[in-house]
Amino acid sequence: MDMRRSFPFHNKIEMLLFLKDKLKMSKILDLFSFSVRDYKDNLENILTNISLVFDGEIIIRSAASTEDQHSTNAGHFVSVQHVDSQDMSSVKKGINKVILSYENDSLPDSELIFIQKQLTDVFIAGVAFSFVPNNPKPYFFINYDDSGSTDSVTSGKSKKYMYIARDFVDSYCWESKLCSALLEIENHCGKNNLDIEFAVTKTGTIYIFQVRCLITISLGSDGKESIYRKNELSLRFKTINDLLSDMAFWNPSEIIGEFPHPLDYSLYNYLVTEHAWNEGISDIGYRSTTEKLMVKFGNKPYIKLKTVFQALTPASIGYELREKLLEYYCHVILNNKNLHDKIEFEVVYNCYNFSTKKKLNDLRNYGFVDKDILQISDALYQNTKSIIEQYDAILSKDLQCLIILERTYDKCKMKYCLDKVDDILDAIVEIMPIIRDYGVVPFARQARCAFIARSLCLSMLDECLVDADTMDLFMRSIKTVTSELQEDVIGYHNGKVDMEYIQNKYGHLRSHSYDITSPTYNQIGFSEVFNCFNNKNSSKVCETQINTCFPETDINLTKFIKTSFAQREYFKFIFTKSLSFVLDLISNLAKHLGISKEEISYSTIEQILELPFGHGIKKSLVEEIEKNMQDYEINSLIILPPIIVKSKDFNVIKINESTPNYITNHIAEGEILLIDSLPCDGLDVSGKIVVIQYADPGYDWIFAAGSITGLITQYGGMASHMAIRCMEFDIPAAIGCGEIIFNQVIHSQRVVLDCSAKKVVSVQ
């Protein structure tokens, strides 16, 4: 016999009574209900019955007929918690509050109210949805609270949430039990578009408070293929024996996005994370490894943390101590996952700074003895000292590499006919390894030097060797390519610089450096980018010296810090010019083959490099594209967390609030301006707190297009491109604020960005 019933039920009481004796995986508390008319006519009798039925605290709950027919009325009416069932005055007062909320909506006296026991031993409480909002993926979406409160979610106070895979089975965890309970409710209701309020007690019992059908929601595919693939990924993870982060070290979420198309991912992997990332730093004292840095699960790229931990360790540290450090770093991450985007600054001892000696003392609590600590300290000191002392020679060598890269770039533009398919392929084959070996490898070295410089600056602040205002002034004195862009645009508006010069110098930049569908500055038109320009951000800053020297040396830290910061940005600027050229070549290839940019973004650089010459090119490429598109579509239904440390993370995806990296010590308040690409109609950024998802260099135009008040990004670290920019221009910023804060910000009209207090507050 089919026990299911069609929706809508008239109210939550009817729904709870329908389910009460059917549920095996969860429970519904006994309830006592009455209408407003009954209460008014038989007040004393109802109060007496409540005192007889219940002992201890109760909750007085609304059950209006308008509440559960449409999702918009959820939580609209009052419920009163923690009422003493034996205190008639308190019970009466609570019921009257619920009635008043009905009367405010002019509801009739036929509306119902009900009483239940107040649940007090709550471990987790929240609201579960049968679906992922705005996307029919095979997961339950859970907004929850773990403080013991049963109403913080429904009142909007709790911002924690998670996804639970609908096939998750694990008898030892409450998430799996909740999953089974939700599936059971769906089965009895014959619906999979439910909104369910629940609580889990400390003993593991699941209680259901409310079940609502969201009749405006329509679900699509059941996602069986994506569930199968998700489980395959979980098994594959066990073979990797690593911890995975989407925002650590070379931060793929920042550079190529959370779900890059195959071409974006393959370009980044070929140029950077396959081996160039390590070749650059192994030449300056860090451990050499043949390990690839990045892996992809579904559509999502991850950095292998154990590989990072090993590679950022000075090569002079012996095997046993290196393994001991590896174990310690893993312990730190496992106990504080929010540090996964701050690996270089807060987890790994990768260089010597003014706080190193003090911080190394923490290792004593983890089994490290004095000999270990002395060896680590000495290795860090000697390696950092060597890098700083030899920096001029390192830079000179790397600049020679850039000369080779630029010569190859110029030669390819002259040598090949970019209107012929075979010539386009030849040009791609020739320049790709040159970009990697003579662009990315030296950039990796310069980036490491800049990280050391930033670490020194932060430690000076931590040790009170300089104050925040002095450091801000110092950072503003550093001139990078963005400073040059700003000055050139000022010069253009003043008639001192012509547009052709600007186009030749900066035209290759794009808002997403590896994305073929992202237009370059030249393609979008500089007049569109800068037509709202003003020069409030261009004030000159006096040179400021940091009157601190490197411990026990006479090294000129000021020169090293300023030069390494500037050169890191310059090297990225130059190698992305050749990268942009490759994207243009691939665009030309697509055009000649009658393929769109969007379609060819589903190919990979490996597939393009291996294309046969002559006939059959299009057929071969289209077949690969179609297969990759199908895979991408299926994988897009798989939800994965920012950090993966165990197999369970493939089934229970908790989204934790990240700690942003705050830049400057200032406070900014203003309207937010969400930007996801280059503007096409002269977008005015002046006076706005600009919000972007990625801290990508292609967004440099915002610093030259107006005087922004502040900057907020979802992805990015303390030494990311946009962090450096905001230091340079003295702009308050929250870099890498994560999904929760970012989503709060983009749904606000105004925010207060308080960098000194380290908080972002929405202003209504």
PDB file of C-alpha atoms in Angstrom, residues 183-376:
ATOM      1  CA  LEU A 183      15.640  10.098   2.438  1.00  0.00           C
ATOM      2  CA  GLU A 184      13.015   8.308   4.524  1.00  0.00           C
ATOM      3  CA  ILE A 185      10.924  11.493   4.786  1.00  0.00           C
ATOM      4  CA  GLU A 186      11.200  12.059   1.031  1.00  0.00           C
ATOM      5  CA  ASN A 187      10.032   8.509   0.408  1.00  0.00           C
ATOM      6  CA  HIS A 188       6.939   8.907   2.588  1.00  0.00           C
ATOM      7  CA  CYS A 189       6.112  12.293   1.086  1.00  0.00           C
ATOM      8  CA  GLY A 190       6.798  11.284  -2.488  1.00  0.00           C
ATOM      9  CA  LYS A 191       8.749  14.510  -2.938  1.00  0.00           C
ATOM     10  CA  ASN A 192      12.395  15.494  -3.229  1.00  0.00           C
ATOM     11  CA  ASN A 193      11.967  19.239  -2.967  1.00  0.00           C
ATOM     12  CA  LEU A 194      11.561  19.513   0.780  1.00  0.00           C
ATOM     13  CA  ASP A 195      12.652  21.984   3.438  1.00  0.00           C
ATOM     14  CA  ILE A 196      13.083  20.138   6.751  1.00  0.00           C
ATOM     15  CA  GLU A 197      13.848  21.597  10.182  1.00  0.00           C
ATOM     16  CA  PHE A 198      15.703  19.146  12.408  1.00  0.00           C
ATOM     17  CA  ALA A 199      17.859  18.686  15.476  1.00  0.00           C
ATOM     18  CA  VAL A 200      20.365  16.024  16.470  1.00  0.00           C
ATOM     19  CA  THR A 201      20.793  15.358  20.182  1.00  0.00           C
ATOM     20  CA  LYS A 202      24.050  14.537  21.908  1.00  0.00           C
ATOM     21  CA  THR A 203      22.991  10.896  21.982  1.00  0.00           C
ATOM     22  CA  GLY A 204      22.561  10.880  18.201  1.00  0.00           C
ATOM     23  CA  THR A 205      18.761  10.908  18.010  1.00  0.00           C
ATOM     24  CA  ILE A 206      17.337  12.950  15.140  1.00  0.00           C
ATOM     25  CA  TYR A 207      14.188  14.984  15.730  1.00  0.00           C
ATOM     26  CA  ILE A 208      12.090  16.534  12.976  1.00  0.00           C
ATOM     27  CA  PHE A 209      10.386  19.850  13.754  1.00  0.00           C
ATOM     28  CA  GLN A 210       8.902  20.737  10.395  1.00  0.00           C
ATOM     29  CA  VAL A 211       8.614  19.499   6.806  1.00  0.00           C
ATOM     30  CA  ARG A 212       7.706  21.933   4.077  1.00  0.00           C
ATOM     31  CA  CYS A 213       7.347  21.343   0.341  1.00  0.00           C
ATOM     32  CA  LEU A 214       8.872  24.112  -1.739  1.00  0.00           C
ATOM     33  CA  ILE A 215       6.383  23.923  -4.563  1.00  0.00           C
ATOM     34  CA  THR A 216       8.194  26.492  -6.706  1.00  0.00           C
ATOM     35  CA  ILE A 217      11.308  24.299  -6.916  1.00  0.00           C
ATOM     36  CA  SER A 218      11.620  21.724  -9.686  1.00  0.00           C
ATOM     37  CA  LEU A 219      14.449  19.208  -9.638  1.00  0.00           C
ATOM     38  CA  GLY A 220      16.140  17.707 -12.663  1.00  0.00           C
ATOM     39  CA  SER A 221      18.496  14.753 -13.094  1.00  0.00           C
ATOM     40  CA  ASP A 222      19.072  12.326 -10.235  1.00  0.00           C
ATOM     41  CA  GLY A 223      22.819  12.605 -10.874  1.00  0.00           C
ATOM     42  CA  LYS A 224      23.503   8.842 -10.717  1.00  0.00           C
ATOM     43  CA  GLU A 225      26.536   9.103 -13.003  1.00  0.00           C
ATOM     44  CA  SER A 226      28.014  11.963 -10.977  1.00  0.00           C
ATOM     45  CA  ILE A 227      27.459   9.989  -7.749  1.00  0.00           C
ATOM     46  CA  TYR A 228      29.362   7.076  -9.280  1.00  0.00           C
ATOM     47  CA  ARG A 229      32.208   9.385 -10.267  1.00  0.00           C
ATOM     48  CA  LYS A 230      32.236  11.018  -6.858  1.00  0.00           C
ATOM     49  CA  ASN A 231      32.731   7.617  -5.248  1.00  0.00           C
ATOM     50  CA  GLU A 232      35.518   6.838  -7.717  1.00  0.00           C
ATOM     51  CA  LEU A 233      37.226  10.083  -6.706  1.00  0.00           C
ATOM     52  CA  SER A 234      36.992   9.085  -3.054  1.00  0.00           C
ATOM     53  CA  LEU A 235      38.731   5.790  -3.819  1.00  0.00           C
ATOM     54  CA  ARG A 236      41.367   7.577  -5.895  1.00  0.00           C
ATOM     55  CA  PHE A 237      42.068   9.973  -3.038  1.00  0.00           C
ATOM     56  CA  LYS A 238      43.071   7.057  -0.821  1.00  0.00           C
ATOM     57  CA  THR A 239      45.845   6.156  -3.267  1.00  0.00           C
ATOM     58  CA  ILE A 240      47.313   9.668  -3.335  1.00  0.00           C
ATOM     59  CA  ASN A 241      48.227   9.746   0.362  1.00  0.00           C
ATOM     60  CA  ASP A 242      48.165  13.522   0.482  1.00  0.00           C
ATOM     61  CA  LEU A 243      46.159  16.470   1.774  1.00  0.00           C
ATOM     62  CA  LEU A 244      44.548  18.644  -0.889  1.00  0.00           C
ATOM     63  CA  SER A 245      43.826  22.375  -0.915  1.00  0.00           C
ATOM     64  CA  ASP A 246      42.331  24.582  -3.619  1.00  0.00           C
ATOM     65  CA  MET A 247      43.977  27.758  -2.259  1.00  0.00           C
ATOM     66  CA  ALA A 248      47.455  26.802  -1.070  1.00  0.00           C
ATOM     67  CA  PHE A 249      50.793  27.919  -2.509  1.00  0.00           C
ATOM     68  CA  TRP A 250      50.187  28.377  -6.284  1.00  0.00           C
ATOM     69  CA  ASN A 251      46.480  28.776  -5.459  1.00  0.00           C
ATOM     70  CA  PRO A 252      44.590  27.400  -8.493  1.00  0.00           C
ATOM     71  CA  SER A 253      41.231  28.791  -7.316  1.00  0.00           C
ATOM     72  CA  GLU A 254      42.716  32.269  -7.506  1.00  0.00           C
ATOM     73  CA  ILE A 255      44.568  31.826 -10.804  1.00  0.00           C
ATOM     74  CA  ILE A 256      42.341  29.588 -12.956  1.00  0.00           C
ATOM     75  CA  GLY A 257      39.131  29.507 -10.931  1.00  0.00           C
ATOM     76  CA  GLU A 258      37.300  26.956  -8.848  1.00  0.00           C
ATOM     77  CA  PHE A 259      36.054  24.976 -11.873  1.00  0.00           C
ATOM     78  CA  PRO A 260      38.322  25.821 -14.821  1.00  0.00           C
ATOM     79  CA  HIS A 261      37.622  24.506 -18.285  1.00  0.00           C
ATOM     80  CA  PRO A 262      40.048  21.818 -19.494  1.00  0.00           C
ATOM     81  CA  LEU A 263      42.148  24.287 -21.529  1.00  0.00           C
ATOM     82  CA  ASP A 264      42.663  26.647 -18.568  1.00  0.00           C
ATOM     83  CA  TYR A 265      43.651  23.771 -16.303  1.00  0.00           C
ATOM     84  CA  SER A 266      45.965  22.121 -18.831  1.00  0.00           C
ATOM     85  CA  LEU A 267      47.774  25.382 -19.610  1.00  0.00           C
ATOM     86  CA  TYR A 268      48.360  26.071 -15.918  1.00  0.00           C
ATOM     87  CA  ASN A 269      49.473  22.505 -15.336  1.00  0.00           C
ATOM     88  CA  TYR A 270      51.842  22.459 -18.337  1.00  0.00           C
ATOM     89  CA  LEU A 271      53.377  25.861 -17.643  1.00  0.00           C
ATOM     90  CA  VAL A 272      53.471  25.924 -13.847  1.00  0.00           C
ATOM     91  CA  THR A 273      52.465  22.982 -11.698  1.00  0.00           C
ATOM     92  CA  GLU A 274      54.011  20.074 -13.600  1.00  0.00           C
ATOM     93  CA  HIS A 275      57.606  20.941 -12.709  1.00  0.00           C
ATOM     94  CA  ALA A 276      58.414  24.629 -13.355  1.00  0.00           C
ATOM     95  CA  TRP A 277      57.122  25.585  -9.895  1.00  0.00           C
ATOM     96  CA  ASN A 278      59.870  23.501  -8.274  1.00  0.00           C
ATOM     97  CA  GLU A 279      62.680  24.068 -10.776  1.00  0.00           C
ATOM     98  CA  GLY A 280      62.688  27.739  -9.900  1.00  0.00           C
ATOM     99  CA  ILE A 281      63.007  27.350  -6.133  1.00  0.00           C
ATOM    100  CA  SER A 282      65.246  24.263  -6.080  1.00  0.00           C
ATOM    101  CA  ASP A 283      67.944  26.476  -7.628  1.00  0.00           C
ATOM    102  CA  ILE A 284      67.915  28.731  -4.557  1.00  0.00           C
ATOM    103  CA  GLY A 285      68.235  26.210  -1.759  1.00  0.00           C
ATOM    104  CA  TYR A 286      64.900  24.421  -1.552  1.00  0.00           C
ATOM    105  CA  ARG A 287      64.345  20.709  -1.902  1.00  0.00           C
ATOM    106  CA  SER A 288      64.048  19.347  -5.429  1.00  0.00           C
ATOM    107  CA  THR A 289      61.147  17.044  -6.242  1.00  0.00           C
ATOM    108  CA  THR A 290      59.728  15.330  -9.310  1.00  0.00           C
ATOM    109  CA  GLU A 291      56.224  15.438  -7.861  1.00  0.00           C
ATOM    110  CA  LYS A 292      53.529  17.306  -9.749  1.00  0.00           C
ATOM    111  CA  LEU A 293      52.041  20.042  -7.608  1.00  0.00           C
ATOM    112  CA  MET A 294      48.421  19.991  -8.801  1.00  0.00           C
ATOM    113  CA  VAL A 295      45.779  17.324  -9.293  1.00  0.00           C
ATOM    114  CA  LYS A 296      42.207  17.570 -10.513  1.00  0.00           C
ATOM    115  CA  PHE A 297      39.206  15.889  -8.921  1.00  0.00           C
ATOM    116  CA  GLY A 298      36.129  16.241 -11.062  1.00  0.00           C
ATOM    117  CA  ASN A 299      36.417  19.768 -12.435  1.00  0.00           C
ATOM    118  CA  LYS A 300      38.180  21.147  -9.362  1.00  0.00           C
ATOM    119  CA  PRO A 301      41.969  21.672  -9.135  1.00  0.00           C
ATOM    120  CA  TYR A 302      43.855  21.033  -5.905  1.00  0.00           C
ATOM    121  CA  ILE A 303      47.373  21.603  -4.615  1.00  0.00           C
ATOM    122  CA  LYS A 304      49.034  18.630  -2.896  1.00  0.00           C
ATOM    123  CA  LEU A 305      49.949  19.918   0.549  1.00  0.00           C
ATOM    124  CA  LYS A 306      52.483  17.258   1.490  1.00  0.00           C
ATOM    125  CA  THR A 307      54.320  18.052  -1.732  1.00  0.00           C
ATOM    126  CA  VAL A 308      54.320  21.735  -0.755  1.00  0.00           C
ATOM    127  CA  PHE A 309      55.523  20.959   2.765  1.00  0.00           C
ATOM    128  CA  GLN A 310      58.445  18.952   1.397  1.00  0.00           C
ATOM    129  CA  ALA A 311      59.391  21.382  -1.361  1.00  0.00           C
ATOM    130  CA  LEU A 312      59.363  24.493   0.858  1.00  0.00           C
ATOM    131  CA  THR A 313      61.815  22.894   3.257  1.00  0.00           C
ATOM    132  CA  PRO A 314      65.473  23.939   2.830  1.00  0.00           C
ATOM    133  CA  ALA A 315      67.419  21.174   1.072  1.00  0.00           C
ATOM    134  CA  SER A 316      70.059  21.216   3.804  1.00  0.00           C
ATOM    135  CA  ILE A 317      67.654  19.719   6.373  1.00  0.00           C
ATOM    136  CA  GLY A 318      68.153  15.959   6.659  1.00  0.00           C
ATOM    137  CA  TYR A 319      65.600  13.287   5.823  1.00  0.00           C
ATOM    138  CA  GLU A 320      64.536  12.335   9.376  1.00  0.00           C
ATOM    139  CA  LEU A 321      64.014  15.910  10.510  1.00  0.00           C
ATOM    140  CA  ARG A 322      62.258  16.751   7.248  1.00  0.00           C
ATOM    141  CA  GLU A 323      59.827  13.856   7.796  1.00  0.00           C
ATOM    142  CA  LYS A 324      59.264  15.008  11.367  1.00  0.00           C
ATOM    143  CA  LEU A 325      58.431  18.492  10.099  1.00  0.00           C
ATOM    144  CA  LEU A 326      56.089  16.998   7.491  1.00  0.00           C
ATOM    145  CA  GLU A 327      54.195  15.153  10.215  1.00  0.00           C
ATOM    146  CA  TYR A 328      53.964  18.364  12.245  1.00  0.00           C
ATOM    147  CA  TYR A 329      52.655  20.432   9.314  1.00  0.00           C
ATOM    148  CA  CYS A 330      49.991  17.812   8.594  1.00  0.00           C
ATOM    149  CA  HIS A 331      48.991  17.918  12.262  1.00  0.00           C
ATOM    150  CA  VAL A 332      48.599  21.714  12.118  1.00  0.00           C
ATOM    151  CA  ILE A 333      46.382  21.572   9.032  1.00  0.00           C
ATOM    152  CA  LEU A 334      44.252  18.712  10.321  1.00  0.00           C
ATOM    153  CA  ASN A 335      43.547  20.719  13.473  1.00  0.00           C
ATOM    154  CA  ASN A 336      43.004  24.046  11.736  1.00  0.00           C
ATOM    155  CA  LYS A 337      41.842  23.618   8.156  1.00  0.00           C
ATOM    156  CA  ASN A 338      41.268  27.353   7.750  1.00  0.00           C
ATOM    157  CA  LEU A 339      45.038  27.786   7.498  1.00  0.00           C
ATOM    158  CA  HIS A 340      45.198  25.913   4.196  1.00  0.00           C
ATOM    159  CA  ASP A 341      45.345  29.204   2.237  1.00  0.00           C
ATOM    160  CA  LYS A 342      48.061  30.604   4.504  1.00  0.00           C
ATOM    161  CA  ILE A 343      50.574  27.764   4.235  1.00  0.00           C
ATOM    162  CA  GLU A 344      53.649  29.910   3.598  1.00  0.00           C
ATOM    163  CA  PHE A 345      52.983  32.454   6.318  1.00  0.00           C
ATOM    164  CA  GLU A 346      51.387  30.498   9.155  1.00  0.00           C
ATOM    165  CA  VAL A 347      52.207  26.798   8.727  1.00  0.00           C
ATOM    166  CA  VAL A 348      55.525  26.017   7.020  1.00  0.00           C
ATOM    167  CA  TYR A 349      58.890  27.290   8.243  1.00  0.00           C
ATOM    168  CA  ASN A 350      60.156  28.194   4.775  1.00  0.00           C
ATOM    169  CA  CYS A 351      62.368  31.218   5.427  1.00  0.00           C
ATOM    170  CA  TYR A 352      63.959  33.115   8.291  1.00  0.00           C
ATOM    171  CA  ASN A 353      62.333  36.304   9.569  1.00  0.00           C
ATOM    172  CA  PHE A 354      62.197  38.385  12.722  1.00  0.00           C
ATOM    173  CA  SER A 355      59.658  36.052  14.368  1.00  0.00           C
ATOM    174  CA  THR A 356      61.244  32.731  13.421  1.00  0.00           C
ATOM    175  CA  LYS A 357      63.221  32.148  16.606  1.00  0.00           C
ATOM    176  CA  LYS A 358      60.142  32.741  18.770  1.00  0.00           C
ATOM    177  CA  LYS A 359      57.828  30.649  16.592  1.00  0.00           C
ATOM    178  CA  LEU A 360      60.244  27.721  16.452  1.00  0.00           C
ATOM    179  CA  ASN A 361      59.849  27.373  20.205  1.00  0.00           C
ATOM    180  CA  ASP A 362      56.315  26.091  19.550  1.00  0.00           C
ATOM    181  CA  LEU A 363      57.881  22.917  18.147  1.00  0.00           C
ATOM    182  CA  ARG A 364      58.933  21.861  21.644  1.00  0.00           C
ATOM    183  CA  ASN A 365      55.295  20.976  22.317  1.00  0.00           C
ATOM    184  CA  TYR A 366      55.389  18.468  19.446  1.00  0.00           C
ATOM    185  CA  GLY A 367      58.434  16.388  20.288  1.00  0.00           C
ATOM    186  CA  PHE A 368      61.144  18.549  18.741  1.00  0.00           C
ATOM    187  CA  VAL A 369      64.284  18.844  20.869  1.00  0.00           C
ATOM    188  CA  ASP A 370      66.797  21.684  21.048  1.00  0.00           C
ATOM    189  CA  LYS A 371      69.055  20.029  18.479  1.00  0.00           C
ATOM    190  CA  ASP A 372      66.160  19.799  15.988  1.00  0.00           C
ATOM    191  CA  ILE A 373      65.154  23.404  16.479  1.00  0.00           C
ATOM    192  CA  LEU A 374      68.729  24.645  16.164  1.00  0.00           C
ATOM    193  CA  GLN A 375      69.179  22.699  12.906  1.00  0.00           C
ATOM    194  CA  ILE A 376      65.927  24.083  11.451  1.00  0.00           C
TER     195      ILE A 376
END
